[in-house]
Structure formats: C-alpha cells, structure tokens
Amino acid sequence: MFAVVTPEKIHLPPGTLVKFPGNWQDYQALVEQLGDRQIPRIKYRPGEILLMSPLPVHGKQADIIADVVKVLLDYLGRDYEAFTPITMDLPEVRGVEPDYCFYIDNCAAIMGKDRIAWGVEPPPDLVIEVDVTSYTNLDDYLPYQVPEVWLFKKNKLIIYCLQNGRYVESLISRYFPNFNVSEIVEECWEMSRDNHTSTVIRELRRKIERENS
C-alpha cells in the first residue's frame, strides 16, 4: 500500500514517514483535514512538514513508559495531569505532537482546561517521545521550554534536561532524582515481551514498595 497525501485524502501505511516542504498555512490545512484522527501524527518545522504513521510497537512503548511515570508519581504522592494525544503549536514557529506529556510542577495551572494556550500557559514539565521508524529533534521543544524530554530509542531511554537554552543528556530525572528511571523503563519494556503490560506494572509497584519500605 502506497502513501497518499492529497487535499482530499491522507493515508499512510504503518511505519511510514513522509517529509515535504510546507508553510504554516499548509500545516494548519493538514491539521484541519485530519480532524480528531490520531493517525498520522503531524509535525511542523519552519519550511517543513512531517507526517508519520506509527507501528503498534510505538504505541505500546509509549504507554509502558507513561505507566512507569504514573507509578512513580503515585508512589511519591505527586499530583499530575497527563495528555495523549496532544498538539502543541506556536504560530509560524513549531507544531509538534509528543507521544505523551505530563504536567507535574505546573499541573494546577491547567487543571480542568479543555484547551491550552501555548506560549501563554506553562508548557508540560515532561515530554515522552518514542522513535521506532521516525526521529525526534529535541529542538522542536525549545520554543516551548519544556524542562525535560525522555527519548526511547533502540530499547534505551535517554533523559534530556533543559539547561542554558539547550537539551543536555542527564543520568537523573529532576522529577525522580532517587530513581534510576532509565533502568526501570528498560527493564519494564524487556519484561513486557513475555508478560502482559498489566503484569509488568503490578510487579513494578510491588518492587518499588519493597525496595523503598
């Protein structure tokens, strides 16, 4: 099956990435055409539009990582708001759809809101991106000043923290300084190959309680 991108129809087979020149108006037209569809995902960079149709493994990895975040936040007693899918756009600057994002420190600022005014209200505290057939450009999140981005690629989790206007690789998450987050995520993903996700997450909860009691 071939990829089709026309004013009348958009169809991308799973695992397809399409990149082509385009301006902000072209991006907005495609967003309107897609409506509430979650697939394909769409990104805008100045002069460039990307469409991506993820494979099933992409969604599973994103969900497991998000579940890990929720388990850790629940254990710490932290309030949060989580979103997926969500479109973050700043006119003429960037349009990006993270696989998952969390409001932690700033969760009270957006609680109960149906829409988020990007550039006015605070950005997500944590963004999760999974790369299977596509690639993530961390600079997509600089205009929003997202404090922390997690990138899962080739079964490895890399943590990037915003420092002095750029993203720097870090061994520690500012939100979970007492946990080896990369190790936890990678172990959970490995376990999920032979176990249901529900089993993996229940075991993670028990392990955290056991090791921190």
mmCIF file with all atom_site columns, C-alpha atoms in Angstrom:
data_model
loop_
_atom_site.group_PDB
_atom_site.id
_atom_site.type_symbol
_atom_site.label_atom_id
_atom_site.label_alt_id
_atom_site.label_comp_id
_atom_site.label_asym_id
_atom_site.label_entity_id
_atom_site.label_seq_id
_atom_site.pdbx_PDB_ins_code
_atom_site.Cartn_x
_atom_site.Cartn_y
_atom_site.Cartn_z
_atom_site.occupancy
_atom_site.B_iso_or_equiv
_atom_site.pdbx_formal_charge
_atom_site.auth_seq_id
_atom_site.auth_comp_id
_atom_site.auth_asym_id
_atom_site.auth_atom_id
_atom_site.pdbx_PDB_model_num
ATOM 1   C CA . MET A 1 1   ? 0.000   0.000   0.000  1.00 0.00 ? 1   MET A CA 1
ATOM 2   C CA . PHE A 1 2   ? 1.379   3.382   -1.048 1.00 0.00 ? 2   PHE A CA 1
ATOM 3   C CA . ALA A 1 3   ? 1.291   6.594   0.986  1.00 0.00 ? 3   ALA A CA 1
ATOM 4   C CA . VAL A 1 4   ? -1.331  9.075   -0.227 1.00 0.00 ? 4   VAL A CA 1
ATOM 5   C CA . VAL A 1 5   ? -1.297  12.762  0.745  1.00 0.00 ? 5   VAL A CA 1
ATOM 6   C CA . THR A 1 6   ? -3.753  14.941  -1.208 1.00 0.00 ? 6   THR A CA 1
ATOM 7   C CA . PRO A 1 7   ? -6.203  17.732  -0.340 1.00 0.00 ? 7   PRO A CA 1
ATOM 8   C CA . GLU A 1 8   ? -8.926  15.071  -0.373 1.00 0.00 ? 8   GLU A CA 1
ATOM 9   C CA . LYS A 1 9   ? -7.235  12.114  1.298  1.00 0.00 ? 9   LYS A CA 1
ATOM 10  C CA . ILE A 1 10  ? -4.405  11.268  3.680  1.00 0.00 ? 10  ILE A CA 1
ATOM 11  C CA . HIS A 1 11  ? -3.375  7.644   4.073  1.00 0.00 ? 11  HIS A CA 1
ATOM 12  C CA . LEU A 1 12  ? -0.056  6.354   5.379  1.00 0.00 ? 12  LEU A CA 1
ATOM 13  C CA . PRO A 1 13  ? 0.662   2.643   5.923  1.00 0.00 ? 13  PRO A CA 1
ATOM 14  C CA . PRO A 1 14  ? 2.022   1.834   9.412  1.00 0.00 ? 14  PRO A CA 1
ATOM 15  C CA . GLY A 1 15  ? 5.700   2.660   9.728  1.00 0.00 ? 15  GLY A CA 1
ATOM 16  C CA . THR A 1 16  ? 5.622   5.325   7.013  1.00 0.00 ? 16  THR A CA 1
ATOM 17  C CA . LEU A 1 17  ? 7.338   8.702   7.397  1.00 0.00 ? 17  LEU A CA 1
ATOM 18  C CA . VAL A 1 18  ? 6.684   11.424  4.823  1.00 0.00 ? 18  VAL A CA 1
ATOM 19  C CA . LYS A 1 19  ? 8.555   14.730  4.820  1.00 0.00 ? 19  LYS A CA 1
ATOM 20  C CA . PHE A 1 20  ? 7.863   17.587  2.403  1.00 0.00 ? 20  PHE A CA 1
ATOM 21  C CA . PRO A 1 21  ? 8.206   21.382  2.114  1.00 0.00 ? 21  PRO A CA 1
ATOM 22  C CA . GLY A 1 22  ? 5.371   23.451  3.553  1.00 0.00 ? 22  GLY A CA 1
ATOM 23  C CA . ASN A 1 23  ? 4.496   26.653  5.382  1.00 0.00 ? 23  ASN A CA 1
ATOM 24  C CA . TRP A 1 24  ? 2.376   27.319  8.458  1.00 0.00 ? 24  TRP A CA 1
ATOM 25  C CA . GLN A 1 25  ? -0.784  27.668  6.382  1.00 0.00 ? 25  GLN A CA 1
ATOM 26  C CA . ASP A 1 26  ? -0.163  24.272  4.759  1.00 0.00 ? 26  ASP A CA 1
ATOM 27  C CA . TYR A 1 27  ? 0.324   22.753  8.198  1.00 0.00 ? 27  TYR A CA 1
ATOM 28  C CA . GLN A 1 28  ? -2.907  24.254  9.513  1.00 0.00 ? 28  GLN A CA 1
ATOM 29  C CA . ALA A 1 29  ? -4.815  22.955  6.496  1.00 0.00 ? 29  ALA A CA 1
ATOM 30  C CA . LEU A 1 30  ? -3.499  19.425  7.109  1.00 0.00 ? 30  LEU A CA 1
ATOM 31  C CA . VAL A 1 31  ? -4.356  19.617  10.821 1.00 0.00 ? 31  VAL A CA 1
ATOM 32  C CA . GLU A 1 32  ? -7.906  20.663  9.926  1.00 0.00 ? 32  GLU A CA 1
ATOM 33  C CA . GLN A 1 33  ? -8.150  17.880  7.348  1.00 0.00 ? 33  GLN A CA 1
ATOM 34  C CA . LEU A 1 34  ? -7.023  15.273  9.886  1.00 0.00 ? 34  LEU A CA 1
ATOM 35  C CA . GLY A 1 35  ? -9.522  16.500  12.462 1.00 0.00 ? 35  GLY A CA 1
ATOM 36  C CA . ASP A 1 36  ? -9.663  14.241  15.521 1.00 0.00 ? 36  ASP A CA 1
ATOM 37  C CA . ARG A 1 37  ? -7.751  11.405  13.889 1.00 0.00 ? 37  ARG A CA 1
ATOM 38  C CA . GLN A 1 38  ? -4.755  10.284  15.941 1.00 0.00 ? 38  GLN A CA 1
ATOM 39  C CA . ILE A 1 39  ? -3.012  8.836   12.876 1.00 0.00 ? 39  ILE A CA 1
ATOM 40  C CA . PRO A 1 40  ? -1.000  10.014  11.085 1.00 0.00 ? 40  PRO A CA 1
ATOM 41  C CA . ARG A 1 41  ? 0.959   12.169  13.507 1.00 0.00 ? 41  ARG A CA 1
ATOM 42  C CA . ILE A 1 42  ? 1.998   15.557  12.172 1.00 0.00 ? 42  ILE A CA 1
ATOM 43  C CA . LYS A 1 43  ? 4.863   17.948  12.906 1.00 0.00 ? 43  LYS A CA 1
ATOM 44  C CA . TYR A 1 44  ? 5.742   21.379  11.600 1.00 0.00 ? 44  TYR A CA 1
ATOM 45  C CA . ARG A 1 45  ? 9.175   22.942  11.459 1.00 0.00 ? 45  ARG A CA 1
ATOM 46  C CA . PRO A 1 46  ? 9.813   26.193  9.590  1.00 0.00 ? 46  PRO A CA 1
ATOM 47  C CA . GLY A 1 47  ? 9.504   25.293  5.908  1.00 0.00 ? 47  GLY A CA 1
ATOM 48  C CA . GLU A 1 48  ? 8.910   21.583  6.568  1.00 0.00 ? 48  GLU A CA 1
ATOM 49  C CA . ILE A 1 49  ? 6.003   19.258  7.378  1.00 0.00 ? 49  ILE A CA 1
ATOM 50  C CA . LEU A 1 50  ? 6.344   15.676  8.595  1.00 0.00 ? 50  LEU A CA 1
ATOM 51  C CA . LEU A 1 51  ? 3.632   13.011  8.622  1.00 0.00 ? 51  LEU A CA 1
ATOM 52  C CA . MET A 1 52  ? 4.208   9.726   10.437 1.00 0.00 ? 52  MET A CA 1
ATOM 53  C CA . SER A 1 53  ? 2.062   6.621   10.844 1.00 0.00 ? 53  SER A CA 1
ATOM 54  C CA . PRO A 1 54  ? 3.387   4.687   13.866 1.00 0.00 ? 54  PRO A CA 1
ATOM 55  C CA . LEU A 1 55  ? 3.708   0.939   14.174 1.00 0.00 ? 55  LEU A CA 1
ATOM 56  C CA . PRO A 1 56  ? 1.820   -0.825  17.012 1.00 0.00 ? 56  PRO A CA 1
ATOM 57  C CA . VAL A 1 57  ? 5.079   -1.259  18.955 1.00 0.00 ? 57  VAL A CA 1
ATOM 58  C CA . HIS A 1 58  ? 5.400   2.532   19.045 1.00 0.00 ? 58  HIS A CA 1
ATOM 59  C CA . GLY A 1 59  ? 2.172   2.932   20.982 1.00 0.00 ? 59  GLY A CA 1
ATOM 60  C CA . LYS A 1 60  ? 2.982   0.055   23.336 1.00 0.00 ? 60  LYS A CA 1
ATOM 61  C CA . GLN A 1 61  ? 6.362   1.523   24.237 1.00 0.00 ? 61  GLN A CA 1
ATOM 62  C CA . ALA A 1 62  ? 4.862   4.965   24.847 1.00 0.00 ? 62  ALA A CA 1
ATOM 63  C CA . ASP A 1 63  ? 2.129   3.511   27.068 1.00 0.00 ? 63  ASP A CA 1
ATOM 64  C CA . ILE A 1 64  ? 4.565   1.481   29.166 1.00 0.00 ? 64  ILE A CA 1
ATOM 65  C CA . ILE A 1 65  ? 6.833   4.478   29.735 1.00 0.00 ? 65  ILE A CA 1
ATOM 66  C CA . ALA A 1 66  ? 3.832   6.629   30.675 1.00 0.00 ? 66  ALA A CA 1
ATOM 67  C CA . ASP A 1 67  ? 2.660   3.904   33.072 1.00 0.00 ? 67  ASP A CA 1
ATOM 68  C CA . VAL A 1 68  ? 6.101   3.924   34.719 1.00 0.00 ? 68  VAL A CA 1
ATOM 69  C CA . VAL A 1 69  ? 5.826   7.689   35.203 1.00 0.00 ? 69  VAL A CA 1
ATOM 70  C CA . LYS A 1 70  ? 2.377   7.311   36.761 1.00 0.00 ? 70  LYS A CA 1
ATOM 71  C CA . VAL A 1 71  ? 3.560   4.570   39.129 1.00 0.00 ? 71  VAL A CA 1
ATOM 72  C CA . LEU A 1 72  ? 6.473   6.712   40.306 1.00 0.00 ? 72  LEU A CA 1
ATOM 73  C CA . LEU A 1 73  ? 4.326   9.826   40.711 1.00 0.00 ? 73  LEU A CA 1
ATOM 74  C CA . ASP A 1 74  ? 1.702   7.864   42.642 1.00 0.00 ? 74  ASP A CA 1
ATOM 75  C CA . TYR A 1 75  ? 4.366   6.412   44.910 1.00 0.00 ? 75  TYR A CA 1
ATOM 76  C CA . LEU A 1 76  ? 5.711   9.921   45.591 1.00 0.00 ? 76  LEU A CA 1
ATOM 77  C CA . GLY A 1 77  ? 2.208   11.261  46.170 1.00 0.00 ? 77  GLY A CA 1
ATOM 78  C CA . ARG A 1 78  ? 2.592   13.837  43.393 1.00 0.00 ? 78  ARG A CA 1
ATOM 79  C CA . ASP A 1 79  ? -0.378  15.342  41.586 1.00 0.00 ? 79  ASP A CA 1
ATOM 80  C CA . TYR A 1 80  ? -0.201  15.366  37.798 1.00 0.00 ? 80  TYR A CA 1
ATOM 81  C CA . GLU A 1 81  ? -2.113  15.740  34.550 1.00 0.00 ? 81  GLU A CA 1
ATOM 82  C CA . ALA A 1 82  ? -1.267  13.522  31.565 1.00 0.00 ? 82  ALA A CA 1
ATOM 83  C CA . PHE A 1 83  ? -2.130  14.039  27.902 1.00 0.00 ? 83  PHE A CA 1
ATOM 84  C CA . THR A 1 84  ? -2.037  11.885  24.780 1.00 0.00 ? 84  THR A CA 1
ATOM 85  C CA . PRO A 1 85  ? -2.528  12.747  22.031 1.00 0.00 ? 85  PRO A CA 1
ATOM 86  C CA . ILE A 1 86  ? -1.945  16.476  22.240 1.00 0.00 ? 86  ILE A CA 1
ATOM 87  C CA . THR A 1 87  ? -0.974  19.053  19.633 1.00 0.00 ? 87  THR A CA 1
ATOM 88  C CA . MET A 1 88  ? 1.446   21.763  20.707 1.00 0.00 ? 88  MET A CA 1
ATOM 89  C CA . ASP A 1 89  ? 1.654   24.614  18.228 1.00 0.00 ? 89  ASP A CA 1
ATOM 90  C CA . LEU A 1 90  ? 3.150   28.099  18.174 1.00 0.00 ? 90  LEU A CA 1
ATOM 91  C CA . PRO A 1 91  ? 2.126   30.006  15.025 1.00 0.00 ? 91  PRO A CA 1
ATOM 92  C CA . GLU A 1 92  ? 4.889   30.085  12.393 1.00 0.00 ? 92  GLU A CA 1
ATOM 93  C CA . VAL A 1 93  ? 7.330   28.514  14.869 1.00 0.00 ? 93  VAL A CA 1
ATOM 94  C CA . ARG A 1 94  ? 6.588   24.851  15.642 1.00 0.00 ? 94  ARG A CA 1
ATOM 95  C CA . GLY A 1 95  ? 3.841   22.275  15.596 1.00 0.00 ? 95  GLY A CA 1
ATOM 96  C CA . VAL A 1 96  ? 4.561   19.028  17.396 1.00 0.00 ? 96  VAL A CA 1
ATOM 97  C CA . GLU A 1 97  ? 2.632   16.076  18.830 1.00 0.00 ? 97  GLU A CA 1
ATOM 98  C CA . PRO A 1 98  ? 4.511   14.363  21.667 1.00 0.00 ? 98  PRO A CA 1
ATOM 99  C CA . ASP A 1 99  ? 3.700   10.731  22.314 1.00 0.00 ? 99  ASP A CA 1
ATOM 100 C CA . TYR A 1 100 ? 2.883   11.586  25.926 1.00 0.00 ? 100 TYR A CA 1
ATOM 101 C CA . CYS A 1 101 ? 3.269   14.615  28.149 1.00 0.00 ? 101 CYS A CA 1
ATOM 102 C CA . PHE A 1 102 ? 2.905   15.263  31.854 1.00 0.00 ? 102 PHE A CA 1
ATOM 103 C CA . TYR A 1 103 ? 2.194   18.360  33.896 1.00 0.00 ? 103 TYR A CA 1
ATOM 104 C CA . ILE A 1 104 ? 3.726   17.829  37.323 1.00 0.00 ? 104 ILE A CA 1
ATOM 105 C CA . ASP A 1 105 ? 5.016   21.049  38.893 1.00 0.00 ? 105 ASP A CA 1
ATOM 106 C CA . ASN A 1 106 ? 2.539   23.029  36.779 1.00 0.00 ? 106 ASN A CA 1
ATOM 107 C CA . CYS A 1 107 ? -0.425  20.658  36.927 1.00 0.00 ? 107 CYS A CA 1
ATOM 108 C CA . ALA A 1 108 ? -2.573  23.118  38.887 1.00 0.00 ? 108 ALA A CA 1
ATOM 109 C CA . ALA A 1 109 ? -2.213  25.718  36.132 1.00 0.00 ? 109 ALA A CA 1
ATOM 110 C CA . ILE A 1 110 ? -4.011  23.612  33.524 1.00 0.00 ? 110 ILE A CA 1
ATOM 111 C CA . MET A 1 111 ? -6.371  21.526  35.677 1.00 0.00 ? 111 MET A CA 1
ATOM 112 C CA . GLY A 1 112 ? -9.860  21.438  34.182 1.00 0.00 ? 112 GLY A CA 1
ATOM 113 C CA . LYS A 1 113 ? -8.899  23.274  30.997 1.00 0.00 ? 113 LYS A CA 1
ATOM 114 C CA . ASP A 1 114 ? -10.155 21.971  27.666 1.00 0.00 ? 114 ASP A CA 1
ATOM 115 C CA . ARG A 1 115 ? -7.582  23.985  25.711 1.00 0.00 ? 115 ARG A CA 1
ATOM 116 C CA . ILE A 1 116 ? -4.037  25.099  26.472 1.00 0.00 ? 116 ILE A CA 1
ATOM 117 C CA . ALA A 1 117 ? -2.809  28.454  25.170 1.00 0.00 ? 117 ALA A CA 1
ATOM 118 C CA . TRP A 1 118 ? 0.752   27.649  24.129 1.00 0.00 ? 118 TRP A CA 1
ATOM 119 C CA . GLY A 1 119 ? 3.134   30.492  24.832 1.00 0.00 ? 119 GLY A CA 1
ATOM 120 C CA . VAL A 1 120 ? 0.774   31.854  27.484 1.00 0.00 ? 120 VAL A CA 1
ATOM 121 C CA . GLU A 1 121 ? 0.293   28.986  29.899 1.00 0.00 ? 121 GLU A CA 1
ATOM 122 C CA . PRO A 1 122 ? 3.183   26.865  31.171 1.00 0.00 ? 122 PRO A CA 1
ATOM 123 C CA . PRO A 1 123 ? 4.477   24.014  28.992 1.00 0.00 ? 123 PRO A CA 1
ATOM 124 C CA . PRO A 1 124 ? 4.369   20.346  30.036 1.00 0.00 ? 124 PRO A CA 1
ATOM 125 C CA . ASP A 1 125 ? 7.009   19.508  32.609 1.00 0.00 ? 125 ASP A CA 1
ATOM 126 C CA . LEU A 1 126 ? 7.854   16.197  30.965 1.00 0.00 ? 126 LEU A CA 1
ATOM 127 C CA . VAL A 1 127 ? 7.521   15.035  27.363 1.00 0.00 ? 127 VAL A CA 1
ATOM 128 C CA . ILE A 1 128 ? 7.923   11.428  26.213 1.00 0.00 ? 128 ILE A CA 1
ATOM 129 C CA . GLU A 1 129 ? 8.986   10.612  22.656 1.00 0.00 ? 129 GLU A CA 1
ATOM 130 C CA . VAL A 1 130 ? 9.403   7.148   21.136 1.00 0.00 ? 130 VAL A CA 1
ATOM 131 C CA . ASP A 1 131 ? 11.429  6.675   17.968 1.00 0.00 ? 131 ASP A CA 1
ATOM 132 C CA . VAL A 1 132 ? 10.807  3.482   16.004 1.00 0.00 ? 132 VAL A CA 1
ATOM 133 C CA . THR A 1 133 ? 10.604  4.488   12.353 1.00 0.00 ? 133 THR A CA 1
ATOM 134 C CA . SER A 1 134 ? 10.856  8.258   12.818 1.00 0.00 ? 134 SER A CA 1
ATOM 135 C CA . TYR A 1 135 ? 13.311  10.580  14.508 1.00 0.00 ? 135 TYR A CA 1
ATOM 136 C CA . THR A 1 136 ? 12.878  13.164  17.238 1.00 0.00 ? 136 THR A CA 1
ATOM 137 C CA . ASN A 1 137 ? 14.507  16.571  17.026 1.00 0.00 ? 137 ASN A CA 1
ATOM 138 C CA . LEU A 1 138 ? 14.825  17.883  20.573 1.00 0.00 ? 138 LEU A CA 1
ATOM 139 C CA . ASP A 1 139 ? 14.912  21.425  19.220 1.00 0.00 ? 139 ASP A CA 1
ATOM 140 C CA . ASP A 1 140 ? 11.184  21.038  18.496 1.00 0.00 ? 140 ASP A CA 1
ATOM 141 C CA . TYR A 1 141 ? 10.604  21.561  22.223 1.00 0.00 ? 141 TYR A CA 1
ATOM 142 C CA . LEU A 1 142 ? 12.930  24.520  22.744 1.00 0.00 ? 142 LEU A CA 1
ATOM 143 C CA . PRO A 1 143 ? 10.325  27.140  21.761 1.00 0.00 ? 143 PRO A CA 1
ATOM 144 C CA . TYR A 1 144 ? 8.052   25.750  24.485 1.00 0.00 ? 144 TYR A CA 1
ATOM 145 C CA . GLN A 1 145 ? 10.831  25.499  27.074 1.00 0.00 ? 145 GLN A CA 1
ATOM 146 C CA . VAL A 1 146 ? 9.794   22.002  28.141 1.00 0.00 ? 146 VAL A CA 1
ATOM 147 C CA . PRO A 1 147 ? 12.032  21.267  31.157 1.00 0.00 ? 147 PRO A CA 1
ATOM 148 C CA . GLU A 1 148 ? 12.607  17.561  30.447 1.00 0.00 ? 148 GLU A CA 1
ATOM 149 C CA . VAL A 1 149 ? 12.292  15.247  27.443 1.00 0.00 ? 149 VAL A CA 1
ATOM 150 C CA . TRP A 1 150 ? 12.565  11.459  27.551 1.00 0.00 ? 150 TRP A CA 1
ATOM 151 C CA . LEU A 1 151 ? 13.545  9.753   24.304 1.00 0.00 ? 151 LEU A CA 1
ATOM 152 C CA . PHE A 1 152 ? 13.106  5.985   23.958 1.00 0.00 ? 152 PHE A CA 1
ATOM 153 C CA . LYS A 1 153 ? 15.074  4.663   21.010 1.00 0.00 ? 153 LYS A CA 1
ATOM 154 C CA . LYS A 1 154 ? 16.532  1.236   20.221 1.00 0.00 ? 154 LYS A CA 1
ATOM 155 C CA . ASN A 1 155 ? 15.126  -0.041  23.542 1.00 0.00 ? 155 ASN A CA 1
ATOM 156 C CA . LYS A 1 156 ? 17.086  2.551   25.523 1.00 0.00 ? 156 LYS A CA 1
ATOM 157 C CA . LEU A 1 157 ? 15.765  5.558   27.439 1.00 0.00 ? 157 LEU A CA 1
ATOM 158 C CA . ILE A 1 158 ? 17.725  8.804   27.304 1.00 0.00 ? 158 ILE A CA 1
ATOM 159 C CA . ILE A 1 159 ? 16.837  11.705  29.596 1.00 0.00 ? 159 ILE A CA 1
ATOM 160 C CA . TYR A 1 160 ? 17.373  15.250  28.343 1.00 0.00 ? 160 TYR A CA 1
ATOM 161 C CA . CYS A 1 161 ? 17.125  18.251  30.651 1.00 0.00 ? 161 CYS A CA 1
ATOM 162 C CA . LEU A 1 162 ? 16.831  21.853  29.531 1.00 0.00 ? 162 LEU A CA 1
ATOM 163 C CA . GLN A 1 163 ? 19.952  23.761  30.593 1.00 0.00 ? 163 GLN A CA 1
ATOM 164 C CA . ASN A 1 164 ? 21.025  27.208  29.394 1.00 0.00 ? 164 ASN A CA 1
ATOM 165 C CA . GLY A 1 165 ? 18.765  27.117  26.361 1.00 0.00 ? 165 GLY A CA 1
ATOM 166 C CA . ARG A 1 166 ? 19.598  23.616  25.104 1.00 0.00 ? 166 ARG A CA 1
ATOM 167 C CA . TYR A 1 167 ? 18.871  19.993  25.930 1.00 0.00 ? 167 TYR A CA 1
ATOM 168 C CA . VAL A 1 168 ? 21.630  18.143  27.749 1.00 0.00 ? 168 VAL A CA 1
ATOM 169 C CA . GLU A 1 169 ? 21.722  14.401  28.348 1.00 0.00 ? 169 GLU A CA 1
ATOM 170 C CA . SER A 1 170 ? 21.329  13.515  32.015 1.00 0.00 ? 170 SER A CA 1
ATOM 171 C CA . LEU A 1 171 ? 21.529  10.340  34.082 1.00 0.00 ? 171 LEU A CA 1
ATOM 172 C CA . ILE A 1 172 ? 18.947  11.680  36.536 1.00 0.00 ? 172 ILE A CA 1
ATOM 173 C CA . SER A 1 173 ? 15.414  12.976  36.087 1.00 0.00 ? 173 SER A CA 1
ATOM 174 C CA . ARG A 1 174 ? 14.682  16.146  38.013 1.00 0.00 ? 174 ARG A CA 1
ATOM 175 C CA . TYR A 1 175 ? 11.266  14.720  38.880 1.00 0.00 ? 175 TYR A CA 1
ATOM 176 C CA . PHE A 1 176 ? 12.566  11.354  40.118 1.00 0.00 ? 176 PHE A CA 1
ATOM 177 C CA . PRO A 1 177 ? 16.078  12.049  41.450 1.00 0.00 ? 177 PRO A CA 1
ATOM 178 C CA . ASN A 1 178 ? 16.096  8.995   43.706 1.00 0.00 ? 178 ASN A CA 1
ATOM 179 C CA . PHE A 1 179 ? 15.200  6.520   40.966 1.00 0.00 ? 179 PHE A CA 1
ATOM 180 C CA . ASN A 1 180 ? 17.225  5.099   38.083 1.00 0.00 ? 180 ASN A CA 1
ATOM 181 C CA . VAL A 1 181 ? 14.475  5.889   35.598 1.00 0.00 ? 181 VAL A CA 1
ATOM 182 C CA . SER A 1 182 ? 16.292  4.629   32.513 1.00 0.00 ? 182 SER A CA 1
ATOM 183 C CA . GLU A 1 183 ? 16.942  1.263   34.124 1.00 0.00 ? 183 GLU A CA 1
ATOM 184 C CA . ILE A 1 184 ? 13.346  0.950   35.309 1.00 0.00 ? 184 ILE A CA 1
ATOM 185 C CA . VAL A 1 185 ? 11.889  1.744   31.891 1.00 0.00 ? 185 VAL A CA 1
ATOM 186 C CA . GLU A 1 186 ? 14.234  -0.595  30.066 1.00 0.00 ? 186 GLU A CA 1
ATOM 187 C CA . GLU A 1 187 ? 13.525  -3.443  32.491 1.00 0.00 ? 187 GLU A CA 1
ATOM 188 C CA . CYS A 1 188 ? 9.767   -2.933  32.146 1.00 0.00 ? 188 CYS A CA 1
ATOM 189 C CA . TRP A 1 189 ? 9.986   -2.958  28.364 1.00 0.00 ? 189 TRP A CA 1
ATOM 190 C CA . GLU A 1 190 ? 12.052  -6.142  28.419 1.00 0.00 ? 190 GLU A CA 1
ATOM 191 C CA . MET A 1 191 ? 9.555   -7.791  30.772 1.00 0.00 ? 191 MET A CA 1
ATOM 192 C CA . SER A 1 192 ? 6.662   -6.796  28.529 1.00 0.00 ? 192 SER A CA 1
ATOM 193 C CA . ARG A 1 193 ? 7.978   -9.057  25.766 1.00 0.00 ? 193 ARG A CA 1
ATOM 194 C CA . ASP A 1 194 ? 6.922   -12.120 27.777 1.00 0.00 ? 194 ASP A CA 1
ATOM 195 C CA . ASN A 1 195 ? 4.235   -10.655 30.053 1.00 0.00 ? 195 ASN A CA 1
ATOM 196 C CA . HIS A 1 196 ? 1.087   -8.585  29.797 1.00 0.00 ? 196 HIS A CA 1
ATOM 197 C CA . THR A 1 197 ? 1.596   -4.873  30.427 1.00 0.00 ? 197 THR A CA 1
ATOM 198 C CA . SER A 1 198 ? -0.716  -5.116  33.444 1.00 0.00 ? 198 SER A CA 1
ATOM 199 C CA . THR A 1 199 ? 1.557   -7.772  34.965 1.00 0.00 ? 199 THR A CA 1
ATOM 200 C CA . VAL A 1 200 ? 4.647   -5.658  34.357 1.00 0.00 ? 200 VAL A CA 1
ATOM 201 C CA . ILE A 1 201 ? 3.152   -2.577  36.017 1.00 0.00 ? 201 ILE A CA 1
ATOM 202 C CA . ARG A 1 202 ? 1.839   -4.507  39.021 1.00 0.00 ? 202 ARG A CA 1
ATOM 203 C CA . GLU A 1 203 ? 5.287   -6.013  39.518 1.00 0.00 ? 203 GLU A CA 1
ATOM 204 C CA . LEU A 1 204 ? 6.853   -2.549  39.268 1.00 0.00 ? 204 LEU A CA 1
ATOM 205 C CA . ARG A 1 205 ? 4.576   -1.245  42.016 1.00 0.00 ? 205 ARG A CA 1
ATOM 206 C CA . ARG A 1 206 ? 5.483   -4.174  44.265 1.00 0.00 ? 206 ARG A CA 1
ATOM 207 C CA . LYS A 1 207 ? 9.204   -3.726  43.559 1.00 0.00 ? 207 LYS A CA 1
ATOM 208 C CA . ILE A 1 208 ? 9.172   -0.017  44.386 1.00 0.00 ? 208 ILE A CA 1
ATOM 209 C CA . GLU A 1 209 ? 7.287   -0.610  47.611 1.00 0.00 ? 209 GLU A CA 1
ATOM 210 C CA . ARG A 1 210 ? 9.622   -3.455  48.553 1.00 0.00 ? 210 ARG A CA 1
ATOM 211 C CA . GLU A 1 211 ? 12.848  -1.571  47.820 1.00 0.00 ? 211 GLU A CA 1
ATOM 212 C CA . ASN A 1 212 ? 11.751  1.681   49.457 1.00 0.00 ? 212 ASN A CA 1
ATOM 213 C CA . SER A 1 213 ? 9.966   0.388   52.537 1.00 0.00 ? 213 SER A CA 1
#
